[in-house]
Coordinates of C-alpha atoms in Angstrom, one line a residue:
M1 CA 0.0 0.0 0.0
R2 CA 1.3 3.5 -0.9
V3 CA 0.7 6.2 1.7
H4 CA 1.6 9.9 1.6
F5 CA 1.8 12.1 4.7
I6 CA 1.0 15.8 4.5
A7 CA 2.8 17.3 7.5
I8 CA 5.0 14.2 8.2
G9 CA 7.2 16.0 10.7
G10 CA 4.8 16.1 13.7
S11 CA 5.5 14.1 16.8
A12 CA 2.6 11.7 16.2
M13 CA 2.8 11.8 12.4
H14 CA 6.4 10.9 12.0
N15 CA 6.0 7.9 14.4
L16 CA 3.0 6.6 12.4
A17 CA 5.1 7.0 9.2
I18 CA 7.9 4.9 10.7
A19 CA 5.4 2.3 12.0
L20 CA 3.9 1.9 8.5
H21 CA 7.3 1.8 6.9
Q22 CA 8.2 -1.1 9.4
K23 CA 4.9 -2.7 8.2
A24 CA 6.3 -2.7 4.7
Y25 CA 4.0 0.1 3.4
Q26 CA 5.5 2.5 0.8
V27 CA 5.7 5.8 2.7
T28 CA 6.4 9.3 1.4
G29 CA 5.7 12.7 3.0
S30 CA 6.0 16.5 3.0
D31 CA 6.4 19.3 5.5
D32 CA 7.4 22.9 5.4
T33 CA 9.7 22.5 8.4
I34 CA 10.8 19.5 10.6
F35 CA 12.5 19.8 14.0
E36 CA 14.5 17.3 16.0
P37 CA 14.1 14.6 17.0
S38 CA 11.6 13.9 14.2
K39 CA 14.1 15.0 11.5
S40 CA 16.8 12.5 12.5
R41 CA 14.4 9.7 13.1
L42 CA 12.8 10.1 9.7
D43 CA 16.2 10.4 8.1
R44 CA 17.3 7.1 9.8
Y45 CA 14.4 5.3 8.0
G46 CA 14.9 7.0 4.7
L47 CA 11.6 8.9 5.1
L48 CA 12.9 12.5 5.4
P49 CA 11.6 14.7 2.5
E50 CA 14.4 15.7 0.1
E51 CA 13.3 19.3 0.4
F52 CA 10.9 21.2 2.7
G53 CA 7.7 22.6 1.3
W54 CA 4.4 21.5 -0.3
F55 CA 4.6 20.1 -3.8
S56 CA 1.4 19.3 -5.6
D57 CA 3.3 17.1 -8.2
K58 CA 4.1 14.7 -5.3
I59 CA 0.4 13.8 -5.3
T60 CA -0.3 11.2 -8.0
S61 CA -3.1 8.8 -8.7
D62 CA -1.1 5.7 -7.6
I63 CA -1.3 6.9 -3.9
D64 CA -3.7 4.7 -2.0
A65 CA -4.2 7.0 1.0
I66 CA -3.3 10.5 2.2
I67 CA -2.8 11.0 6.0
L68 CA -3.4 14.6 6.9
G69 CA -1.7 16.3 9.9
M70 CA -2.9 19.2 11.9
H71 CA 0.1 21.3 10.9
A72 CA -1.3 21.5 7.3
K73 CA -3.8 24.2 6.3
E74 CA -7.1 23.7 4.5
D75 CA -5.7 25.4 1.3
N76 CA -2.5 23.2 1.3
A77 CA -1.5 22.6 -2.3
E78 CA -1.0 18.8 -1.8
L79 CA -4.4 18.5 -0.1
L80 CA -6.2 20.3 -2.9
K81 CA -4.5 18.0 -5.5
A82 CA -5.5 14.9 -3.5
K83 CA -9.1 16.1 -3.4
E84 CA -9.0 16.8 -7.1
L85 CA -7.7 13.2 -7.8
G86 CA -10.3 11.7 -5.4
I87 CA -7.6 10.0 -3.3
K88 CA -8.9 8.8 0.1
I89 CA -7.9 11.3 2.8
Y90 CA -7.5 10.1 6.4
S91 CA -6.9 12.1 9.6
Y92 CA -4.4 10.5 11.9
P93 CA -7.0 9.0 14.3
E94 CA -9.1 7.8 11.4
F95 CA -6.2 5.8 9.9
L96 CA -5.4 4.3 13.3
Y97 CA -9.0 3.1 13.6
E98 CA -8.7 1.5 10.1
Q99 CA -5.6 -0.3 11.3
S100 CA -7.3 -1.5 14.5
K101 CA -10.9 -2.1 13.6
N102 CA -10.6 -5.9 13.8
K103 CA -8.7 -5.7 17.2
T104 CA -9.8 -5.0 20.8
R105 CA -9.3 -1.3 21.1
V106 CA -8.3 0.1 24.5
V107 CA -8.5 3.9 24.6
I108 CA -7.2 6.1 27.5
G109 CA -8.8 9.5 27.7
G110 CA -8.8 12.4 30.1
S111 CA -7.6 16.0 30.4
H112 CA -4.6 14.8 32.4
G113 CA -2.8 11.6 33.0
K114 CA -3.6 9.9 29.7
T115 CA 0.0 9.7 28.5
T116 CA 1.2 8.4 31.9
I117 CA -1.5 5.8 32.2
T118 CA -1.0 4.6 28.6
S119 CA 2.8 4.4 29.3
M120 CA 2.2 2.4 32.5
I121 CA 0.0 -0.1 30.7
L122 CA 2.6 -0.5 27.9
H123 CA 5.4 -0.9 30.5
V124 CA 3.5 -3.7 32.3
L125 CA 2.6 -5.5 29.1
H126 CA 6.2 -5.2 27.8
Y127 CA 7.6 -6.4 31.1
H128 CA 5.4 -9.6 30.8
E129 CA 6.3 -9.9 27.1
K130 CA 2.6 -9.5 26.0
E131 CA 2.7 -8.1 22.5
V132 CA 0.2 -5.4 21.6
D133 CA -0.2 -2.6 19.0
Y134 CA -0.1 0.9 20.4
M135 CA 0.0 4.6 20.0
V136 CA 1.3 6.8 22.9
G137 CA 2.1 10.5 23.2
A138 CA 5.6 10.2 24.7
Q139 CA 8.8 8.3 24.0
L140 CA 9.1 5.3 26.4
E141 CA 12.1 3.5 27.7
G142 CA 12.4 0.1 25.9
F143 CA 10.3 1.2 23.0
D144 CA 11.7 2.3 19.6
T145 CA 8.6 4.2 18.4
M146 CA 5.5 5.8 19.8
V147 CA 3.4 3.9 17.3
H148 CA 3.5 0.1 16.7
L149 CA 1.2 -1.7 14.2
T150 CA 1.0 -5.3 13.2
E151 CA -1.5 -7.7 11.5
E152 CA -1.3 -10.3 14.3
N153 CA -1.7 -8.6 17.7
D154 CA -5.1 -8.9 19.3
F155 CA -5.1 -5.6 21.2
M156 CA -4.5 -1.9 20.2
V157 CA -3.8 0.5 23.1
L158 CA -4.5 4.1 22.1
E159 CA -3.9 7.4 23.9
G160 CA -7.2 9.2 23.3
D161 CA -6.5 12.9 22.7
E162 CA -9.5 15.3 22.8
Y163 CA -7.9 17.8 20.4
L164 CA -9.1 18.1 16.7
S165 CA -8.4 15.3 14.2
S166 CA -7.3 17.4 11.2
P167 CA -7.7 20.7 9.5
I168 CA -10.7 19.3 7.6
D169 CA -12.1 17.1 10.4
R170 CA -13.0 19.1 13.5
R171 CA -14.0 16.1 15.6
P172 CA -11.8 15.3 18.7
K173 CA -9.5 12.4 18.0
F174 CA -10.9 10.2 20.7
H175 CA -14.3 10.3 19.1
L176 CA -13.1 8.2 16.2
Y177 CA -11.6 5.1 18.0
K178 CA -14.8 3.3 19.1
P179 CA -13.2 1.7 22.1
N180 CA -14.0 -1.8 23.5
I181 CA -12.4 -0.8 26.7
A182 CA -12.1 2.9 27.7
L183 CA -10.7 4.9 30.6
V184 CA -11.3 8.5 31.6
S185 CA -8.9 9.9 34.2
G186 CA -10.2 13.4 34.8
I187 CA -11.9 16.4 33.2
A188 CA -10.4 19.9 33.5
W189 CA -11.1 22.6 30.9
D190 CA -8.4 22.9 28.3
H191 CA -8.0 23.9 24.6
I192 CA -10.2 27.0 25.0
N193 CA -9.5 28.0 21.4
V194 CA -11.5 24.9 20.3
F195 CA -13.9 24.4 23.2
P196 CA -14.9 28.0 24.3
T197 CA -16.9 26.9 27.3
F198 CA -16.4 24.3 30.1
D199 CA -19.8 22.7 29.2
N200 CA -18.7 22.4 25.6
Y201 CA -15.5 20.7 26.7
V202 CA -17.3 18.3 29.1
E203 CA -19.7 17.3 26.2
Q204 CA -16.7 15.8 24.3
F205 CA -16.2 13.3 27.1
R206 CA -19.9 12.4 27.2
I207 CA -19.7 11.7 23.4
F208 CA -16.5 9.6 24.0
M209 CA -18.2 7.5 26.7
N210 CA -21.2 7.0 24.4
S211 CA -18.8 5.8 21.6
I212 CA -17.8 2.7 23.7
V213 CA -19.0 -0.4 21.7
N214 CA -22.0 -2.3 23.2
G215 CA -20.9 -4.7 25.9
G216 CA -17.6 -2.8 26.4
A217 CA -16.0 -1.6 29.6
L218 CA -15.5 1.9 31.1
V219 CA -12.9 2.4 33.7
Y220 CA -13.2 5.8 35.4
N221 CA -11.8 8.0 38.2
E222 CA -14.7 8.4 40.6
E223 CA -12.7 11.0 42.6
D224 CA -13.3 13.4 39.7
E225 CA -16.8 14.8 40.0
E226 CA -17.3 15.5 36.3
V227 CA -16.1 12.1 35.3
K228 CA -18.2 10.4 37.9
K229 CA -21.3 12.3 36.9
L230 CA -20.9 11.4 33.2
A231 CA -20.0 7.8 33.8
E232 CA -23.0 7.2 36.1
A233 CA -25.3 8.9 33.5
A234 CA -24.0 6.9 30.5
E235 CA -26.7 4.6 29.4
N236 CA -25.1 2.6 26.6
P237 CA -24.8 -1.1 27.5
M238 CA -21.4 -1.5 29.1
R239 CA -19.7 -2.6 32.4
K240 CA -18.4 0.2 34.6
F241 CA -15.3 0.0 36.9
P242 CA -14.6 3.0 39.1
Y243 CA -11.2 3.5 40.7
I244 CA -9.8 5.7 43.5
T245 CA -6.3 6.7 44.6
P246 CA -4.7 3.7 46.4
E247 CA -3.2 4.1 49.9
Y248 CA 0.4 5.1 50.1
R249 CA 2.9 7.0 52.2
V250 CA 6.1 8.9 51.7
E251 CA 9.2 8.3 53.8
D252 CA 12.6 10.0 53.2
G253 CA 11.7 10.9 49.6
E254 CA 10.5 7.5 48.7
T255 CA 6.9 6.6 48.0
L256 CA 5.6 3.3 49.4
L257 CA 2.4 1.8 47.9
Y258 CA 0.2 -0.4 50.0
T259 CA -0.5 -3.7 48.2
P260 CA -2.1 -7.0 49.4
E261 CA 1.4 -8.3 49.9
G262 CA 2.5 -5.3 52.0
E263 CA 4.3 -2.0 51.3
M264 CA 6.1 -1.7 47.9
P265 CA 8.5 1.1 47.0
I266 CA 7.8 2.6 43.6
E267 CA 9.7 5.0 41.3
I268 CA 6.8 7.4 40.6
F269 CA 5.3 9.8 43.1
G270 CA 2.4 12.2 43.7
G271 CA -1.3 11.5 44.4
H272 CA -2.2 12.1 40.7
N273 CA 0.3 9.4 39.6
L274 CA -0.9 6.9 42.2
S275 CA -4.4 7.6 40.9
N276 CA -3.1 7.0 37.3
L277 CA -1.6 3.7 38.6
A278 CA -5.0 2.5 39.9
G279 CA -6.6 3.2 36.5
A280 CA -3.7 1.4 34.7
K281 CA -4.2 -1.6 37.0
W282 CA -7.8 -2.0 36.0
I283 CA -7.0 -1.8 32.3
C284 CA -4.2 -4.4 32.6
Q285 CA -6.5 -6.7 34.4
H286 CA -9.0 -6.4 31.5
M287 CA -6.1 -7.4 29.3
G288 CA -5.2 -10.5 31.2
I289 CA -2.6 -9.3 33.6
D290 CA -3.4 -10.3 37.2
E291 CA -2.9 -8.0 40.2
D292 CA 0.3 -9.6 41.5
D293 CA 1.9 -9.5 38.0
F294 CA 0.9 -5.8 37.7
Y295 CA 2.6 -4.8 40.9
E296 CA 5.7 -6.7 40.0
A297 CA 6.0 -4.8 36.7
I298 CA 4.9 -1.4 37.9
A299 CA 7.6 -1.2 40.6
S300 CA 10.2 -0.5 37.8
F301 CA 8.2 2.1 35.9
K302 CA 10.1 5.4 36.0
G303 CA 7.6 7.5 34.1
A304 CA 7.0 8.8 30.6
S305 CA 9.3 11.3 29.0
K306 CA 8.8 14.8 30.3
R307 CA 6.3 13.6 32.9
L308 CA 8.0 14.3 36.2
E309 CA 11.2 13.3 34.6
K310 CA 14.3 13.6 36.9
I311 CA 17.0 15.5 35.0
A312 CA 19.6 16.2 37.7
E313 CA 20.5 15.2 41.3
N314 CA 23.2 15.7 43.9
S315 CA 23.3 14.8 47.5
T316 CA 21.0 17.6 48.7
A317 CA 19.1 18.7 45.6
V318 CA 17.1 17.4 42.7
A319 CA 15.6 18.7 39.5
Y320 CA 12.6 17.5 37.4
K321 CA 11.1 18.7 34.2
D322 CA 7.4 18.1 33.4
F323 CA 5.1 18.8 30.5
A324 CA 2.5 20.3 32.9
H325 CA 0.9 23.5 31.5
S326 CA -2.9 23.3 32.2
P327 CA -4.0 24.6 35.7
S328 CA -5.0 21.1 37.0
K329 CA -1.7 19.5 35.9
V330 CA 0.4 22.4 37.3
S331 CA -1.4 22.2 40.7
A332 CA -1.1 18.3 40.9
T333 CA 2.5 18.3 39.9
T334 CA 3.6 21.0 42.3
K335 CA 1.7 19.3 45.2
A336 CA 3.4 16.0 44.3
M337 CA 6.9 17.6 44.5
K338 CA 6.1 19.2 47.9
E339 CA 4.7 15.9 49.2
Q340 CA 7.7 13.9 48.0
Y341 CA 10.3 16.5 49.0
G342 CA 8.6 18.1 52.0
N343 CA 11.9 18.6 53.8
R344 CA 13.4 20.7 50.9
D345 CA 12.6 24.0 49.4
V346 CA 10.5 23.4 46.3
I347 CA 11.1 25.9 43.5
A348 CA 8.3 25.6 40.9
C349 CA 8.9 27.3 37.5
L350 CA 6.1 27.4 35.0
E351 CA 6.2 28.6 31.4
L352 CA 2.9 30.0 30.1
H353 CA 3.3 28.8 26.5
T354 CA 0.0 27.5 25.1
Y355 CA -2.9 29.4 23.6
S356 CA -5.1 28.7 26.6
S357 CA -2.5 29.7 29.2
L358 CA -1.7 33.0 27.5
N359 CA -5.4 34.0 27.2
T360 CA -6.4 36.7 29.6
E361 CA -9.8 35.2 30.3
F362 CA -8.4 31.7 31.0
L363 CA -5.6 33.0 33.3
E364 CA -7.9 33.0 36.3
E365 CA -8.0 29.2 36.1
Y366 CA -4.5 29.2 37.5
R367 CA -5.5 30.7 40.9
G368 CA -3.6 28.8 43.6
A369 CA -2.0 26.4 41.1
L370 CA 1.5 27.1 42.5
D371 CA 0.6 27.5 46.2
A372 CA 2.4 24.2 47.2
A373 CA 5.8 25.6 46.1
D374 CA 8.1 27.5 48.5
E375 CA 9.2 29.7 45.7
A376 CA 7.1 30.2 42.5
V377 CA 8.3 31.5 39.2
V378 CA 6.3 32.2 36.0
F379 CA 8.0 32.8 32.6
Y380 CA 6.2 33.9 29.5
S381 CA 7.2 35.5 26.2
P382 CA 5.4 38.7 25.1
H383 CA 6.5 37.7 21.6
A384 CA 4.6 34.4 21.9
V385 CA 1.5 36.3 22.9
K386 CA 1.8 38.4 19.7
I387 CA 2.4 35.4 17.5
K388 CA -0.8 33.8 18.8
Q389 CA -2.5 37.1 18.2
L390 CA -3.8 37.3 21.7
E391 CA -4.4 40.4 23.9
E392 CA -1.3 41.6 25.6
V393 CA -0.7 40.1 29.0
S394 CA 0.8 42.2 31.8
A395 CA 2.9 40.9 34.7
S396 CA 0.3 42.4 37.1
Q397 CA -2.4 40.4 35.4
I398 CA -0.4 37.2 35.9
A399 CA 0.4 38.0 39.5
N400 CA -3.3 38.6 40.2
A401 CA -4.4 35.5 38.4
F402 CA -2.1 33.2 40.5
S403 CA -3.1 35.1 43.6
R404 CA 0.4 34.9 45.1
D405 CA 2.1 38.1 46.3
D406 CA 5.6 36.7 46.1
L407 CA 5.3 35.3 42.6
I408 CA 8.5 36.0 40.5
I409 CA 7.8 36.8 36.9
Y410 CA 10.2 36.8 34.0
T411 CA 9.7 37.7 30.3
N412 CA 13.4 37.6 29.2
P413 CA 14.9 34.1 28.6
E414 CA 18.4 35.2 29.6
E415 CA 17.2 36.8 32.9
F416 CA 15.3 33.6 33.7
K417 CA 18.3 31.5 33.0
E418 CA 20.6 33.8 35.1
Y419 CA 18.1 33.5 38.0
L420 CA 18.4 29.7 37.9
K421 CA 22.2 29.7 37.4
Q422 CA 22.9 31.9 40.4
K423 CA 20.8 29.6 42.7
K424 CA 22.7 27.6 45.2
F425 CA 20.9 24.3 44.8
S426 CA 21.2 23.0 48.3
N427 CA 18.3 21.3 50.1
T428 CA 16.2 22.1 47.1
A429 CA 13.8 20.5 44.7
L430 CA 13.5 22.3 41.3
L431 CA 10.5 21.8 39.1
L432 CA 10.5 23.1 35.5
M433 CA 7.0 22.9 34.0
S434 CA 6.5 23.7 30.3
S435 CA 5.3 22.4 27.0
G436 CA 8.1 24.7 25.5
N437 CA 11.7 25.4 26.6
Y438 CA 11.6 28.8 28.3
G439 CA 12.8 30.6 25.2
G440 CA 15.7 28.3 24.6
L441 CA 16.8 26.9 28.0
D442 CA 19.4 24.1 27.6
F443 CA 18.3 21.4 30.0
D444 CA 21.7 19.7 29.7
E445 CA 23.3 22.9 31.0
V446 CA 20.8 22.9 33.9
K447 CA 22.2 19.5 34.9
S448 CA 25.7 21.0 35.1
W449 CA 24.5 23.3 37.9
F450 CA 23.8 20.4 40.2

């Protein structure tokens, strides 16, 4: 089968391209720019476009399918040519459904925790040598790609993102997977450029729950009020399995999980991650992994890339980076750091980087999100605000939104870097939260300061 990717360089798209190449598909693609690590990885498999840009002459009638990425625009020259030739055009999630429609589809949804839960499930299955197809939103230790597709595997584990499918398909991705087994971890308003009201955002999760196939299973976090309300109201014929955060305690910077066999030390920490673990356990049990085997495997799970990922440590200090950017994630991650390192000063740094976080109306959602930190810092780029064509945000607006008098605010990347560099990291836990890089902060250099 011959497949062409429009916008092959995206994190998800290039992984799907590699997975199809490994499945012996003939794969080509285009993009106007490709960053690392996508660039090197595509090059390694001979899939990197010879030149960047969109070229309508690449689209020929012998192509069986086009896979269209979100980075492309509706007037993309290659997309218009594909439409003209009548070639079948798939969004990323549509194509994944096509690849898995004869398998048992396990879909992990939620405003937060979905990457971590999916990663936990895959870690446990990999540990017990149970082969499955998968798509996950982060690079995992022991896995070459974020997407793996076969003809023979019975299960497909999918991270279910609620963002839009493609420039010409405005449905949330997770509406297209039709799960046999689904999980919802939590609902906290996000993506306000697409879902302008909280009610509109919640509605997407109701639709997702209703898309579970008849006789399927829904695993849900009953500690989240919105999730519980939707799950209990869902009327399609399915089995429902609520979960709660398991018992645990923290001692000398180590988290001990209570299990039927006694206390067990685990690598991950924070109430939100223990809740994620409880959800992952239910899913693994539905996939044939018993409780004892789950605990044996999860003990060695270190976390997904950029999800509370330890980047530096010395005898008295530690540094983590985390993808957290939405208010609920920022709050949960900061609390987790303080719980784990209560005897140290927690310095929490947050970059406001996404469309939602830089929106003046949405800023109020961050109230109290950094309260658990001993020292709280917010970095944002006025240039990023302009690029996103948003209203100008002032430092005083940010200080008011977080409702913290001692909040430190930086808008200059060099000044923020200097602030970190002059810190004496002793008896300290540093947390760097961002979906960006603070205007060019070199994390390898950060490691050298410890």
